[in-house]
Coordinates of C-alpha atoms in Angstrom, one line a residue:
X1 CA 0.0 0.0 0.0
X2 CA 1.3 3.8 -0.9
X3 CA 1.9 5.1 2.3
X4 CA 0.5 8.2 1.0
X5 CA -2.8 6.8 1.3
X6 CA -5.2 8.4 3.7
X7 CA -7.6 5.2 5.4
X8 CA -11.0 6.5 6.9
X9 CA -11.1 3.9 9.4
X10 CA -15.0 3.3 11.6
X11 CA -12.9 0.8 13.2
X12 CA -9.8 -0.8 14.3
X13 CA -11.2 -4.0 12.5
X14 CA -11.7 -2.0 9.1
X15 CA -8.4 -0.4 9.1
X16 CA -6.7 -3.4 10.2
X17 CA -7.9 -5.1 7.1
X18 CA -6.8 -1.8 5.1
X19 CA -3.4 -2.5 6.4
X20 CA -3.7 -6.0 5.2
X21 CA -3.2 -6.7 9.1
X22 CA -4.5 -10.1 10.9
X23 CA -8.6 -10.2 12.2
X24 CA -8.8 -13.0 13.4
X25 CA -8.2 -11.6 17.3
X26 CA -11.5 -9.1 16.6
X27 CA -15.3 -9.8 17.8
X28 CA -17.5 -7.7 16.0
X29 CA -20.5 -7.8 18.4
X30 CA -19.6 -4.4 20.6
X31 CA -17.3 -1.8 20.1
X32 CA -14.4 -3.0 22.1
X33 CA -11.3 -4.6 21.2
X34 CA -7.8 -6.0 23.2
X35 CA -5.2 -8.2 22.1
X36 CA -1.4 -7.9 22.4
X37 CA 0.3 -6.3 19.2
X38 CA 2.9 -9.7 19.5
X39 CA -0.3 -11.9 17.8
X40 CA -0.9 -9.7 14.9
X41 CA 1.8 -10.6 12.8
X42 CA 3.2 -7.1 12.1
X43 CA 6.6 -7.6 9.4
X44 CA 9.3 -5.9 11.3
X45 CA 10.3 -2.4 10.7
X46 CA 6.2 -1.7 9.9
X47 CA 4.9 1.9 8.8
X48 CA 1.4 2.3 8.6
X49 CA -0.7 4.4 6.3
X50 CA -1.9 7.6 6.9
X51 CA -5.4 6.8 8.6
X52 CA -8.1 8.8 11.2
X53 CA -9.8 6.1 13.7
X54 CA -13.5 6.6 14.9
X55 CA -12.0 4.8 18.1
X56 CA -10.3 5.6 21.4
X57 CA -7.2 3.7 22.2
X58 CA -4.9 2.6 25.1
X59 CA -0.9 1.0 24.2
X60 CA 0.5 -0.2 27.3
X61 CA 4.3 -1.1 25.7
X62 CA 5.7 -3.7 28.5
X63 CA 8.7 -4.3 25.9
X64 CA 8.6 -2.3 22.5
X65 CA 9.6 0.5 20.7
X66 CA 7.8 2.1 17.5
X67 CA 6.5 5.5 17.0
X68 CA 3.2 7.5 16.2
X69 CA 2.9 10.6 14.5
X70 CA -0.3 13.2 15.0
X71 CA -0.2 16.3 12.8
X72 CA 3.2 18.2 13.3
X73 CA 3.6 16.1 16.3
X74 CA 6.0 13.4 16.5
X75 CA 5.9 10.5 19.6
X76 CA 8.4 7.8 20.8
X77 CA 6.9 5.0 22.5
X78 CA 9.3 3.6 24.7
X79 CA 9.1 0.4 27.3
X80 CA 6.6 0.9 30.2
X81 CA 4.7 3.6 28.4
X82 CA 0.9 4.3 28.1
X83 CA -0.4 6.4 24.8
X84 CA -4.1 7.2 24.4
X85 CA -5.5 8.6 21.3
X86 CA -8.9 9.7 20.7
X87 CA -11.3 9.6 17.1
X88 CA -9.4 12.9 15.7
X89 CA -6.7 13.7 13.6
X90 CA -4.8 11.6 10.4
X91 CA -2.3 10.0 11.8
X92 CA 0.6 6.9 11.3
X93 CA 2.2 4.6 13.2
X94 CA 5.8 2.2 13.3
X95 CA 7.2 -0.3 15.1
X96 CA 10.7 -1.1 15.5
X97 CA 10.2 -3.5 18.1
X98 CA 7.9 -5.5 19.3
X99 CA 7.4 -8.0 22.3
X100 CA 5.0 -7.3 24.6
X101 CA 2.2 -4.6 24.0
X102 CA -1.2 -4.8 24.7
X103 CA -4.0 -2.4 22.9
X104 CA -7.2 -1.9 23.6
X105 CA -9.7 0.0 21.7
X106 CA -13.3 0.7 22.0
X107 CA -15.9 3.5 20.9
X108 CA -18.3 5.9 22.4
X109 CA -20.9 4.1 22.0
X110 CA -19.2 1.4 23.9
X111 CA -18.3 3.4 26.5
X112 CA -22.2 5.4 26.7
X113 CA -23.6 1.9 26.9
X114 CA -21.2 -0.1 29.4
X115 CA -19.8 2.5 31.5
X116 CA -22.0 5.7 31.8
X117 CA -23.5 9.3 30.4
X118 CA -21.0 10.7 32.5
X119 CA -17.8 9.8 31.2
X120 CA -16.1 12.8 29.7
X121 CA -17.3 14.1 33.1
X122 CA -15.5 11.5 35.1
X123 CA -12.7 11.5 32.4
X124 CA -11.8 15.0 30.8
X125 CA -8.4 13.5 29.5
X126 CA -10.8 11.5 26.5
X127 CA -11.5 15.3 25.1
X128 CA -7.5 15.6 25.1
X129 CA -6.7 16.3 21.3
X130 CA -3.0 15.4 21.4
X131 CA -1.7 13.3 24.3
X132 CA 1.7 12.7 24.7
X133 CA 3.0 8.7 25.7
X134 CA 3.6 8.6 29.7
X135 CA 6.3 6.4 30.7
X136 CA 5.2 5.0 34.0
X137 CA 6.9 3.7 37.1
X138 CA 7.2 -0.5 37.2
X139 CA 4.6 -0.4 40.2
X140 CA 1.8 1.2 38.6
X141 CA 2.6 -0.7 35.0
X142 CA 2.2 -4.1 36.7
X143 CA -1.3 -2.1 38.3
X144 CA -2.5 -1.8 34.7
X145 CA -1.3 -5.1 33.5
X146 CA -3.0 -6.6 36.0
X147 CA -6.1 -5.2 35.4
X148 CA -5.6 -5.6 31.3
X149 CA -5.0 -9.4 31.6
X150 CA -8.3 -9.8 33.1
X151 CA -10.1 -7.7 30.5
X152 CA -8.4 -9.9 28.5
X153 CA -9.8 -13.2 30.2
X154 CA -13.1 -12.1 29.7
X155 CA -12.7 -10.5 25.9
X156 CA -12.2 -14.3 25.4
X157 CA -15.1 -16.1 27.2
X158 CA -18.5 -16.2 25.0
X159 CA -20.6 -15.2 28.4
X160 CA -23.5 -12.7 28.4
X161 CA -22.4 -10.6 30.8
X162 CA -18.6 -10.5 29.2
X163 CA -19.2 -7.0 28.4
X164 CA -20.9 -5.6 30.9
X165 CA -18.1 -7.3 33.3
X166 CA -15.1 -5.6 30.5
X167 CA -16.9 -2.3 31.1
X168 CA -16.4 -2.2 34.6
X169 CA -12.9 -3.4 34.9
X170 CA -12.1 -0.5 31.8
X171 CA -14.0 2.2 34.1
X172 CA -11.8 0.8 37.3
X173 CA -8.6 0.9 34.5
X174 CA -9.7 4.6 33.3
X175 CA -10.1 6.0 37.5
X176 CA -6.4 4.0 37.9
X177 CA -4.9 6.2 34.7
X178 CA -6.6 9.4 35.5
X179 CA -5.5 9.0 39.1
X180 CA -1.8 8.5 38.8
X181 CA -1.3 10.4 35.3
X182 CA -4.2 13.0 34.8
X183 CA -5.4 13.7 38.1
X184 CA -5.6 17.8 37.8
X185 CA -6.3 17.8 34.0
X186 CA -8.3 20.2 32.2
X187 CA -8.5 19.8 28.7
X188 CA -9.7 23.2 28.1
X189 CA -6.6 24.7 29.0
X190 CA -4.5 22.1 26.7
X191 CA -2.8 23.8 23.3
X192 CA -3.3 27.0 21.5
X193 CA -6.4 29.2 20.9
X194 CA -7.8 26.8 17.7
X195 CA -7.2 23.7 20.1
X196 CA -9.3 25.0 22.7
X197 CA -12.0 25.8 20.3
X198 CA -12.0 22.3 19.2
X199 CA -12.0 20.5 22.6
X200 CA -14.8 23.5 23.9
X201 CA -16.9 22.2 21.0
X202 CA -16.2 18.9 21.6
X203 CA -17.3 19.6 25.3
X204 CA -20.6 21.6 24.3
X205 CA -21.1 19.2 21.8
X206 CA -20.9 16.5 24.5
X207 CA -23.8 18.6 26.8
X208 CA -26.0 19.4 24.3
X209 CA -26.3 15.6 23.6
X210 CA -26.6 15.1 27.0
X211 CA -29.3 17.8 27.6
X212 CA -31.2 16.2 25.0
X213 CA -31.3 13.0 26.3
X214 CA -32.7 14.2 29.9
X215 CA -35.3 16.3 27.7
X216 CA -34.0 19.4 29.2
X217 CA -34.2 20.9 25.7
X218 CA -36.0 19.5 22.4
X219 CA -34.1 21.1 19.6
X220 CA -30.8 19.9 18.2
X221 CA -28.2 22.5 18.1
X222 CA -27.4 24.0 14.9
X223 CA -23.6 24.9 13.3
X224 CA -24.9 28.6 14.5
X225 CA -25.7 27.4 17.8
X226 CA -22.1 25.7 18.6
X227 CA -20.5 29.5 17.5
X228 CA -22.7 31.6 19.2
X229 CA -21.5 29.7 22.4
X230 CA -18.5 30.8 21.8
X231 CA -19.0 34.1 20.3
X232 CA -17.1 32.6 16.8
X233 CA -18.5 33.5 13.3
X234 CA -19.8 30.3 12.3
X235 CA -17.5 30.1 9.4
X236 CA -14.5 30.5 11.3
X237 CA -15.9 28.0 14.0
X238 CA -15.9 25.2 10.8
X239 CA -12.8 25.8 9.1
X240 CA -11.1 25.3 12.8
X241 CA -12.3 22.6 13.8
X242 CA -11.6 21.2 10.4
X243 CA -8.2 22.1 9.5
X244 CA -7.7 20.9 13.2
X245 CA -9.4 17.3 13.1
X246 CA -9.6 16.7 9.6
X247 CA -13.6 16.5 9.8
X248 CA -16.0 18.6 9.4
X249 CA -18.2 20.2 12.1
X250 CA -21.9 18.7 10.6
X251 CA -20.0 15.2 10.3
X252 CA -19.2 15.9 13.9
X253 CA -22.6 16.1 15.1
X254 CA -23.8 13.6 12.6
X255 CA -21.6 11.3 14.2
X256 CA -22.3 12.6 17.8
X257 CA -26.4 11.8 16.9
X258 CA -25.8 7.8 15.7
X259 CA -23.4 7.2 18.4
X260 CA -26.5 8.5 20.8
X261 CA -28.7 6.6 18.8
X262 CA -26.8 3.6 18.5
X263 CA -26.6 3.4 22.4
X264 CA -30.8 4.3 23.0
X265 CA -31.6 1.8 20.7
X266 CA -29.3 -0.8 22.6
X267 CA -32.1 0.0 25.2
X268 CA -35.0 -2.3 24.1
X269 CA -37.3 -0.5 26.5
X270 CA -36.9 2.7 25.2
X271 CA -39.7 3.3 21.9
X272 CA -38.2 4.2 18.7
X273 CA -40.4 7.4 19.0
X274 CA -38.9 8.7 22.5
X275 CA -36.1 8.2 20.7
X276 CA -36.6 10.5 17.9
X277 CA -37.3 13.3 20.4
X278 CA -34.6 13.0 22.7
X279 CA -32.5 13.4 19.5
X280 CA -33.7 16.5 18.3
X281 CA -35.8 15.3 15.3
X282 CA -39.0 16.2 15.0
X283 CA -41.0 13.1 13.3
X284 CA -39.9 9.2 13.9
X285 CA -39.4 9.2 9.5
X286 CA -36.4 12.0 9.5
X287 CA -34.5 10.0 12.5
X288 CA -35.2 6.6 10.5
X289 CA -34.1 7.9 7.6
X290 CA -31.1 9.5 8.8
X291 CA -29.6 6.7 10.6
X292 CA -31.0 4.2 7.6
X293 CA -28.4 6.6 5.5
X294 CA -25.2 6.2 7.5
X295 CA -25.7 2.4 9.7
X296 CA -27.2 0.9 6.0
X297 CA -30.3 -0.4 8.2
X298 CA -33.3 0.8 10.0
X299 CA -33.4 2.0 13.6
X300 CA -35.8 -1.2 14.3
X301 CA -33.7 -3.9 12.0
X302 CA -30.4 -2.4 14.5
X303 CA -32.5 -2.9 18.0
X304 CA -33.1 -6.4 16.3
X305 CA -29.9 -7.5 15.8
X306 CA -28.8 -6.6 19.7
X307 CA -31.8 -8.1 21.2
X308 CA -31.3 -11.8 18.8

C-alpha cells in the first residue's frame, strides 16, 4: 500500500484489514477490542498508512519501541509507556520492536452503553486532542497489566455478561490512569487558541447531547448554535475545527447523533419514538431515515440485531 494513502477507518477491525493486518483476534459484536500487538503478525520495521480512527485507544508497551505521528507532532513509544488517542486527527504509526504490548480499543458508543452518560465528566483526558505517551513507574505498570490481563480473560469467554463485566474493569482501569497520570487535567486549558476551540466544541457538543437525552431541551443544536456559544462566526468556528481534526463540524454532530442513537436503541425499552425526540428530530421518519443513511439499516432492524 502507498503510504501516502489516507484510510478512513470506523474501526480498528476496518483499518486493520486496510493495512492487510490479521482479524482473526477481533469480535464484532460491541465496540471494544484488546489483544497484544505480538499476535498480529506485524513484518518488522512496519509503517502504517496515513489513517483517522473513529476509536479511542490505550498501548501499554511492556517491551517495545515504535513511533506514532499526529499532525506536526512526533511521539516515541518507549518500554513501560501508556499512549491514548482519541477519534481525531490523520495520523501513522511504526514499530521497530515488538514484544510485549497490549492495545485496547473501543468507541463511544461502547463506552455510553457499558460505563456511563458521565464519562467525559468522570474523564476529561478523553476530550484531550494530542496526548503525549507517559512512561510510568514498574509499580503502577504491573497495576494496569493486571487489570488488562483480566479484561483480556473475559474478551475471550462467550458469556452474556462478558461486556458488561469488561466495562467495569475498563472504568476501574480509566479512574487507575486518570489518578496517577491526569489527576488535575483540564482539557480546556490544553494547546493554542484553535485547540481550545476544538476541545470547547467537543465539550458543548458532548452537553447538548446530554441535555437532550434528559429532555432538558427539544431542539438539536445547529452549526450557528455551537458558534454563538463561543461568540465565533460560524464560518471560522468550521474551518477550525476542520483544518484541526480533519472532519467537518456537521460530520461531527452527525456522528455525535448515531453514536446516541446507537446506544438508546441498545435500550429495548426505550420506543423508537422517544427516541426520535430526545434526538432532536421532530418526526420518527427523519431520525429513520437519517440513521438508515449512514448504519445501511433501520433503527428497528439495529434494536433487532442486539436483542437476537
Amino acid at each position: 500500500m502507498d503510504l501516502t494513502d489516507q484510510i478512513e477507518s470506523n474501526s480498528l477491525f476496518e483499518l486493520y484489514k486496510a493495512l492487510n493486518l490479521s482479524v482473526s483476534l477481533f469480535d464484532l459484536t460491541e465496540g471494544f477490542t484488546i489483544f497484544n500487538l505480538n499476535e498480529v503478525g506485524f513484518e518488522l520495521p512496519y509503517k502504517s498508512a496515513s489513517f483517522r480512527p473513529n476509536f479511542f485507544s490505550f498501548l501499554f508497551v511492556k517491551e517495545g519501541k515504535g513511533q506514532y505521528c499526529i499532525d506536526e507532532h512526533v511521539f516515541e513509544v518507549e518500554p513501560h509507556s501508556i499512549y491514548f488517542t482519541n477519534p481525531s486527527n490523520y495520523r501513522t504509526f511504526s514499530w521497530q520492536e515488538i514484544e510485549d504490548i497490549s492495545l485496547i480499543t473501543f468507541d463511544e458508543t461502547f463506552l455510553k452503553q457499558y460505563i456511563g452518560e458521565g464519562v467525559y465528566t468522570d474523564f476529561p483526558f478523553l476530550l484531550s486532542e494530542v496526548v503525549r505517551p507517559k512512561v510510568v513507574t514498574d509499580n503502577f505498570f504491573l497495576e494496569t497489566d493486571s487489570i488488562n490481563q483480566q479484561i483480556l480473560k473475559e474478551y475471550r469467554k462467550n458469556t452474556s455478561s462478558r461486556y458488561k463485566i469488561i466495562g467495569h474493569l475498563l472504568a476501574v482501569l480509566l479512574f487507575k490512569i486518570k489518578e496517577h497520570i491526569w489527576k488535575d487535567y483540564n482539557p480546556i486549558y490544553e494547546g493554542n487558541r484553535s485547540s481550545q476551540i476544538v476541545i470547547s466544541f467537543k465539550r458543548l457538543l458532548e452537553q447538548h447531547y446530554r441535555d437532550l437525552n434528559s429532555g432538558k431541551i427539544d431542539t438539536a443544536f445547529r452549526v450557528q448554535d455551537y458558534a454563538n456559544a463561543q461568540n465565533l462566526h460560524p464560518n471560522y468556528l468550521s474551518s477550525v475545527i476542520k483544518s484541526k481534526t480533519g472532519k467537518n463540524i456537521t460530520t461531527w454532530i452527525a456522528e455525535k447523533t448515531l453514536a446516541e442513537a446507537r446506544s438508546l436503541l441498545q435500550n429495548a425499552s426505550i420506543p423508537v419514538k422517544e427516541i426520535t425526540y430526545k434526538l432532536g428530530f421532530t418526526e420518527t421518519a427523519h431520525f429513520s431515515n437519517f440513521f438508515k443513511k449512514h448504519e445501511g439499516i433501520s433503527p428497528i432492524q439495529y434494536r433487532k440485531s442486539h436483542h437476537l
